[in-house]
């Protein structure tokens, strides 16, 4: 059977057609084949969240996804979240509230936060709340809830306090920043 195919990926609203080996991850296709290097490679094993992108609006770690399996999905990377020159509200909040130090994990943090806020707004419980209170629906987006929903994204600098502040601000859970 063939070990490579020509596939078309829809990324940030644009179609990209490329031949890929079937073992190529979405992460390597983005970074090495399409020069979309905003998506970062940390562990390459699904454990750090640096490679988080949105697939049909839902978060996924691109290092555990084969590129061929992303065909037909709408892929959004950090390069595609702003609206022209206007930053996405999550990007703006990370800037305003210093939600980063070295910045390496930031694209993944931001894509993950966009997905997390959307999942919460859509009424999807977090992993923890689903187990604890199956019928109660999602709780308010407290700091604990944000920490839980963002727990797949590691920050080696330990900027977590500011990251939670930024996610809360972007989600409208804070009116005026630090509280
Ligand atoms: Fe994909 Fe770490 S690089 S989760």
PDB file of C-alpha atoms and ligand atoms in Angstrom:
ATOM      1  CA  UNK A   1       0.000   0.000   0.000  1.00  0.00           C
ATOM      2  CA  UNK A   2       1.196   3.554  -0.610  1.00  0.00           C
ATOM      3  CA  UNK A   3       3.108   5.283   2.167  1.00  0.00           C
ATOM      4  CA  UNK A   4       2.513   8.799   0.961  1.00  0.00           C
ATOM      5  CA  UNK A   5      -0.387  10.806  -0.424  1.00  0.00           C
ATOM      6  CA  UNK A   6      -1.104  14.228  -1.793  1.00  0.00           C
ATOM      7  CA  UNK A   7      -3.436  15.910   0.660  1.00  0.00           C
ATOM      8  CA  UNK A   8      -5.131  19.279   0.967  1.00  0.00           C
ATOM      9  CA  UNK A   9      -5.198  20.931   4.360  1.00  0.00           C
ATOM     10  CA  UNK A  10      -7.390  23.928   5.117  1.00  0.00           C
ATOM     11  CA  UNK A  11      -5.380  26.140   7.430  1.00  0.00           C
ATOM     12  CA  UNK A  12      -6.519  29.558   8.617  1.00  0.00           C
ATOM     13  CA  UNK A  13      -9.007  29.692   5.759  1.00  0.00           C
ATOM     14  CA  UNK A  14      -6.530  28.778   3.014  1.00  0.00           C
ATOM     15  CA  UNK A  15      -6.117  25.490   1.185  1.00  0.00           C
ATOM     16  CA  UNK A  16      -2.609  23.996   1.056  1.00  0.00           C
ATOM     17  CA  UNK A  17      -1.970  20.972  -1.148  1.00  0.00           C
ATOM     18  CA  UNK A  18       1.151  18.934  -0.431  1.00  0.00           C
ATOM     19  CA  UNK A  19       2.476  15.408  -0.635  1.00  0.00           C
ATOM     20  CA  UNK A  20       3.036  13.883   2.783  1.00  0.00           C
ATOM     21  CA  UNK A  21       4.370  10.645   4.138  1.00  0.00           C
ATOM     22  CA  UNK A  22       1.551   8.986   6.055  1.00  0.00           C
ATOM     23  CA  UNK A  23       3.597   9.106   9.257  1.00  0.00           C
ATOM     24  CA  UNK A  24       4.036  12.893   9.084  1.00  0.00           C
ATOM     25  CA  UNK A  25       2.417  14.578  12.044  1.00  0.00           C
ATOM     26  CA  UNK A  26       0.266  17.642  11.600  1.00  0.00           C
ATOM     27  CA  UNK A  27       2.871  19.489  13.665  1.00  0.00           C
ATOM     28  CA  UNK A  28       5.709  18.623  11.287  1.00  0.00           C
ATOM     29  CA  UNK A  29       3.549  19.380   8.261  1.00  0.00           C
ATOM     30  CA  UNK A  30       2.789  22.830   9.658  1.00  0.00           C
ATOM     31  CA  UNK A  31       6.310  23.684  10.750  1.00  0.00           C
ATOM     32  CA  UNK A  32       8.559  21.932   8.255  1.00  0.00           C
ATOM     33  CA  UNK A  33       6.473  21.739   5.114  1.00  0.00           C
ATOM     34  CA  UNK A  34       4.323  24.854   5.284  1.00  0.00           C
ATOM     35  CA  UNK A  35       6.633  27.149   7.272  1.00  0.00           C
ATOM     36  CA  UNK A  36       3.909  27.850   9.822  1.00  0.00           C
ATOM     37  CA  UNK A  37       6.364  27.890  12.702  1.00  0.00           C
ATOM     38  CA  UNK A  38       4.147  29.701  15.207  1.00  0.00           C
ATOM     39  CA  UNK A  39       3.010  26.294  16.403  1.00  0.00           C
ATOM     40  CA  UNK A  40       5.802  25.082  18.684  1.00  0.00           C
ATOM     41  CA  UNK A  41       7.331  21.674  19.264  1.00  0.00           C
ATOM     42  CA  UNK A  42       8.056  21.003  22.899  1.00  0.00           C
ATOM     43  CA  UNK A  43       7.860  17.350  23.909  1.00  0.00           C
ATOM     44  CA  UNK A  44       6.537  15.886  20.622  1.00  0.00           C
ATOM     45  CA  UNK A  45       4.699  13.348  22.824  1.00  0.00           C
ATOM     46  CA  UNK A  46       1.393  14.980  23.677  1.00  0.00           C
ATOM     47  CA  UNK A  47       2.436  16.129  27.123  1.00  0.00           C
ATOM     48  CA  UNK A  48       3.254  19.841  26.993  1.00  0.00           C
ATOM     49  CA  UNK A  49       0.588  21.519  24.857  1.00  0.00           C
ATOM     50  CA  UNK A  50       3.077  23.739  22.991  1.00  0.00           C
ATOM     51  CA  UNK A  51       1.764  22.411  19.675  1.00  0.00           C
ATOM     52  CA  UNK A  52      -1.926  23.079  20.416  1.00  0.00           C
ATOM     53  CA  UNK A  53      -4.008  24.068  17.381  1.00  0.00           C
ATOM     54  CA  UNK A  54      -7.752  24.146  16.778  1.00  0.00           C
ATOM     55  CA  UNK A  55      -9.384  21.493  14.599  1.00  0.00           C
ATOM     56  CA  UNK A  56     -12.918  22.524  13.729  1.00  0.00           C
ATOM     57  CA  UNK A  57     -12.679  24.850  16.723  1.00  0.00           C
ATOM     58  CA  UNK A  58     -11.664  22.172  19.210  1.00  0.00           C
ATOM     59  CA  UNK A  59      -8.226  21.949  20.793  1.00  0.00           C
ATOM     60  CA  UNK A  60      -5.836  19.267  19.717  1.00  0.00           C
ATOM     61  CA  UNK A  61      -2.113  18.612  20.134  1.00  0.00           C
ATOM     62  CA  UNK A  62      -0.722  18.601  16.607  1.00  0.00           C
ATOM     63  CA  UNK A  63       2.179  16.302  17.518  1.00  0.00           C
ATOM     64  CA  UNK A  64      -0.236  13.410  18.096  1.00  0.00           C
ATOM     65  CA  UNK A  65      -2.283  14.016  14.958  1.00  0.00           C
ATOM     66  CA  UNK A  66      -1.318  12.646  11.570  1.00  0.00           C
ATOM     67  CA  UNK A  67      -1.468  15.255   8.823  1.00  0.00           C
ATOM     68  CA  UNK A  68      -3.502  12.901   6.615  1.00  0.00           C
ATOM     69  CA  UNK A  69      -6.153  12.684   9.354  1.00  0.00           C
ATOM     70  CA  UNK A  70      -6.564  16.464   9.382  1.00  0.00           C
ATOM     71  CA  UNK A  71      -7.736  16.543   5.770  1.00  0.00           C
ATOM     72  CA  UNK A  72     -11.242  17.952   5.545  1.00  0.00           C
ATOM     73  CA  UNK A  73     -11.014  19.679   8.924  1.00  0.00           C
ATOM     74  CA  UNK A  74     -10.702  23.415   9.469  1.00  0.00           C
ATOM     75  CA  UNK A  75      -7.291  23.933  11.063  1.00  0.00           C
ATOM     76  CA  UNK A  76      -6.609  27.135  12.977  1.00  0.00           C
ATOM     77  CA  UNK A  77      -3.076  27.949  14.111  1.00  0.00           C
ATOM     78  CA  UNK A  78      -1.750  30.921  16.049  1.00  0.00           C
ATOM     79  CA  UNK A  79      -1.055  32.628  12.701  1.00  0.00           C
ATOM     80  CA  UNK A  80      -4.791  32.629  12.020  1.00  0.00           C
ATOM     81  CA  UNK A  81      -6.386  33.821  15.254  1.00  0.00           C
ATOM     82  CA  UNK A  82      -6.003  37.591  14.779  1.00  0.00           C
ATOM     83  CA  UNK A  83      -8.468  39.489  12.627  1.00  0.00           C
ATOM     84  CA  UNK A  84      -6.081  41.327  10.288  1.00  0.00           C
ATOM     85  CA  UNK A  85      -4.217  43.839  12.457  1.00  0.00           C
ATOM     86  CA  UNK A  86      -6.647  43.356  15.290  1.00  0.00           C
ATOM     87  CA  UNK A  87      -5.383  40.878  17.866  1.00  0.00           C
ATOM     88  CA  UNK A  88      -7.702  38.173  19.122  1.00  0.00           C
ATOM     89  CA  UNK A  89      -9.039  39.139  22.590  1.00  0.00           C
ATOM     90  CA  UNK A  90      -7.046  36.263  24.094  1.00  0.00           C
ATOM     91  CA  UNK A  91      -3.842  37.530  22.447  1.00  0.00           C
ATOM     92  CA  UNK A  92      -4.553  41.038  23.708  1.00  0.00           C
ATOM     93  CA  UNK A  93      -5.173  39.787  27.240  1.00  0.00           C
ATOM     94  CA  UNK A  94      -1.908  37.793  27.256  1.00  0.00           C
ATOM     95  CA  UNK A  95      -0.069  40.951  26.155  1.00  0.00           C
ATOM     96  CA  UNK A  96      -1.820  43.274  28.605  1.00  0.00           C
ATOM     97  CA  UNK A  97      -1.419  40.963  31.592  1.00  0.00           C
ATOM     98  CA  UNK A  98       2.042  39.509  30.800  1.00  0.00           C
ATOM     99  CA  UNK A  99       0.751  35.993  30.297  1.00  0.00           C
ATOM    100  CA  UNK A 100       4.203  34.754  29.281  1.00  0.00           C
ATOM    101  CA  UNK A 101       7.880  34.943  30.082  1.00  0.00           C
ATOM    102  CA  UNK A 102      10.055  33.286  27.431  1.00  0.00           C
ATOM    103  CA  UNK A 103       7.083  32.994  25.092  1.00  0.00           C
ATOM    104  CA  UNK A 104       7.769  29.494  23.813  1.00  0.00           C
ATOM    105  CA  UNK A 105       4.552  28.005  25.164  1.00  0.00           C
ATOM    106  CA  UNK A 106       2.483  31.090  24.334  1.00  0.00           C
ATOM    107  CA  UNK A 107       1.049  30.126  20.920  1.00  0.00           C
ATOM    108  CA  UNK A 108      -0.170  26.847  22.391  1.00  0.00           C
ATOM    109  CA  UNK A 109      -1.466  28.574  25.514  1.00  0.00           C
ATOM    110  CA  UNK A 110      -3.412  31.067  23.390  1.00  0.00           C
ATOM    111  CA  UNK A 111      -4.905  28.456  21.049  1.00  0.00           C
ATOM    112  CA  UNK A 112      -5.780  26.344  24.053  1.00  0.00           C
ATOM    113  CA  UNK A 113      -7.370  29.290  25.857  1.00  0.00           C
ATOM    114  CA  UNK A 114      -9.484  30.131  22.804  1.00  0.00           C
ATOM    115  CA  UNK A 115     -10.696  26.537  22.733  1.00  0.00           C
ATOM    116  CA  UNK A 116     -11.209  26.403  26.500  1.00  0.00           C
ATOM    117  CA  UNK A 117     -13.319  29.558  26.592  1.00  0.00           C
ATOM    118  CA  UNK A 118     -15.400  28.307  23.678  1.00  0.00           C
ATOM    119  CA  UNK A 119     -15.867  24.864  25.244  1.00  0.00           C
ATOM    120  CA  UNK A 120     -16.975  26.443  28.514  1.00  0.00           C
ATOM    121  CA  UNK A 121     -19.368  28.802  26.723  1.00  0.00           C
ATOM    122  CA  UNK A 122     -20.804  25.842  24.816  1.00  0.00           C
ATOM    123  CA  UNK A 123     -21.581  24.137  28.114  1.00  0.00           C
ATOM    124  CA  UNK A 124     -18.953  21.419  27.857  1.00  0.00           C
ATOM    125  CA  UNK A 125     -17.773  20.451  31.319  1.00  0.00           C
ATOM    126  CA  UNK A 126     -14.087  20.091  32.058  1.00  0.00           C
ATOM    127  CA  UNK A 127     -12.681  16.614  32.633  1.00  0.00           C
ATOM    128  CA  UNK A 128     -12.886  17.045  36.393  1.00  0.00           C
ATOM    129  CA  UNK A 129     -16.360  18.530  36.589  1.00  0.00           C
ATOM    130  CA  UNK A 130     -17.736  15.902  34.247  1.00  0.00           C
ATOM    131  CA  UNK A 131     -16.735  13.226  36.732  1.00  0.00           C
ATOM    132  CA  UNK A 132     -17.786  15.074  39.854  1.00  0.00           C
ATOM    133  CA  UNK A 133     -21.097  16.540  38.781  1.00  0.00           C
ATOM    134  CA  UNK A 134     -22.331  14.889  35.609  1.00  0.00           C
ATOM    135  CA  UNK A 135     -25.745  16.576  35.528  1.00  0.00           C
ATOM    136  CA  UNK A 136     -24.870  19.907  37.070  1.00  0.00           C
ATOM    137  CA  UNK A 137     -23.495  21.404  33.860  1.00  0.00           C
ATOM    138  CA  UNK A 138     -20.395  23.519  33.720  1.00  0.00           C
ATOM    139  CA  UNK A 139     -19.570  25.660  36.748  1.00  0.00           C
ATOM    140  CA  UNK A 140     -18.683  29.341  36.485  1.00  0.00           C
ATOM    141  CA  UNK A 141     -15.303  30.023  34.942  1.00  0.00           C
ATOM    142  CA  UNK A 142     -13.446  30.377  38.227  1.00  0.00           C
ATOM    143  CA  UNK A 143      -9.661  30.443  38.431  1.00  0.00           C
ATOM    144  CA  UNK A 144      -9.721  26.783  39.488  1.00  0.00           C
ATOM    145  CA  UNK A 145     -11.863  25.936  36.500  1.00  0.00           C
ATOM    146  CA  UNK A 146      -9.474  27.831  34.192  1.00  0.00           C
ATOM    147  CA  UNK A 147      -6.491  26.033  35.718  1.00  0.00           C
ATOM    148  CA  UNK A 148      -8.192  22.698  35.163  1.00  0.00           C
ATOM    149  CA  UNK A 149      -9.149  23.488  31.578  1.00  0.00           C
ATOM    150  CA  UNK A 150      -5.643  24.790  30.810  1.00  0.00           C
ATOM    151  CA  UNK A 151      -3.851  21.950  32.587  1.00  0.00           C
ATOM    152  CA  UNK A 152      -2.659  20.403  29.318  1.00  0.00           C
ATOM    153  CA  UNK A 153      -0.483  23.447  28.606  1.00  0.00           C
ATOM    154  CA  UNK A 154       2.770  23.550  30.541  1.00  0.00           C
ATOM    155  CA  UNK A 155       4.813  26.704  31.092  1.00  0.00           C
ATOM    156  CA  UNK A 156       8.371  26.022  32.136  1.00  0.00           C
ATOM    157  CA  UNK A 157       8.815  29.610  33.285  1.00  0.00           C
ATOM    158  CA  UNK A 158       5.895  29.262  35.671  1.00  0.00           C
ATOM    159  CA  UNK A 159       3.852  32.184  34.377  1.00  0.00           C
ATOM    160  CA  UNK A 160       0.661  30.438  35.431  1.00  0.00           C
ATOM    161  CA  UNK A 161      -0.738  33.226  37.630  1.00  0.00           C
ATOM    162  CA  UNK A 162      -0.639  35.706  34.747  1.00  0.00           C
ATOM    163  CA  UNK A 163      -1.911  33.120  32.271  1.00  0.00           C
ATOM    164  CA  UNK A 164      -4.988  32.471  34.422  1.00  0.00           C
ATOM    165  CA  UNK A 165      -5.524  36.233  34.732  1.00  0.00           C
ATOM    166  CA  UNK A 166      -5.322  36.622  30.960  1.00  0.00           C
ATOM    167  CA  UNK A 167      -7.735  33.770  30.243  1.00  0.00           C
ATOM    168  CA  UNK A 168     -10.174  35.132  32.801  1.00  0.00           C
ATOM    169  CA  UNK A 169      -9.953  38.629  31.297  1.00  0.00           C
ATOM    170  CA  UNK A 170     -10.472  37.331  27.762  1.00  0.00           C
ATOM    171  CA  UNK A 171     -13.423  35.214  28.868  1.00  0.00           C
ATOM    172  CA  UNK A 172     -15.096  38.210  30.483  1.00  0.00           C
ATOM    173  CA  UNK A 173     -14.797  36.585  33.893  1.00  0.00           C
ATOM    174  CA  UNK A 174     -12.843  39.678  35.059  1.00  0.00           C
ATOM    175  CA  UNK A 175     -13.951  43.201  34.363  1.00  0.00           C
ATOM    176  CA  UNK A 176     -10.707  45.007  34.994  1.00  0.00           C
ATOM    177  CA  UNK A 177      -7.721  42.739  34.970  1.00  0.00           C
ATOM    178  CA  UNK A 178      -6.037  41.736  38.207  1.00  0.00           C
ATOM    179  CA  UNK A 179      -8.479  41.358  41.030  1.00  0.00           C
TER     180      UNK A 179
HETATM  181 FE1  LIG B   1       2.866  18.332  21.253  1.00  0.00          FE
HETATM  182 FE2  LIG B   1       4.311  18.742  23.483  1.00  0.00          FE
HETATM  183  S1  LIG B   1       4.866  19.113  21.390  1.00  0.00           S
HETATM  184  S2  LIG B   1       2.212  18.200  23.313  1.00  0.00           S
END
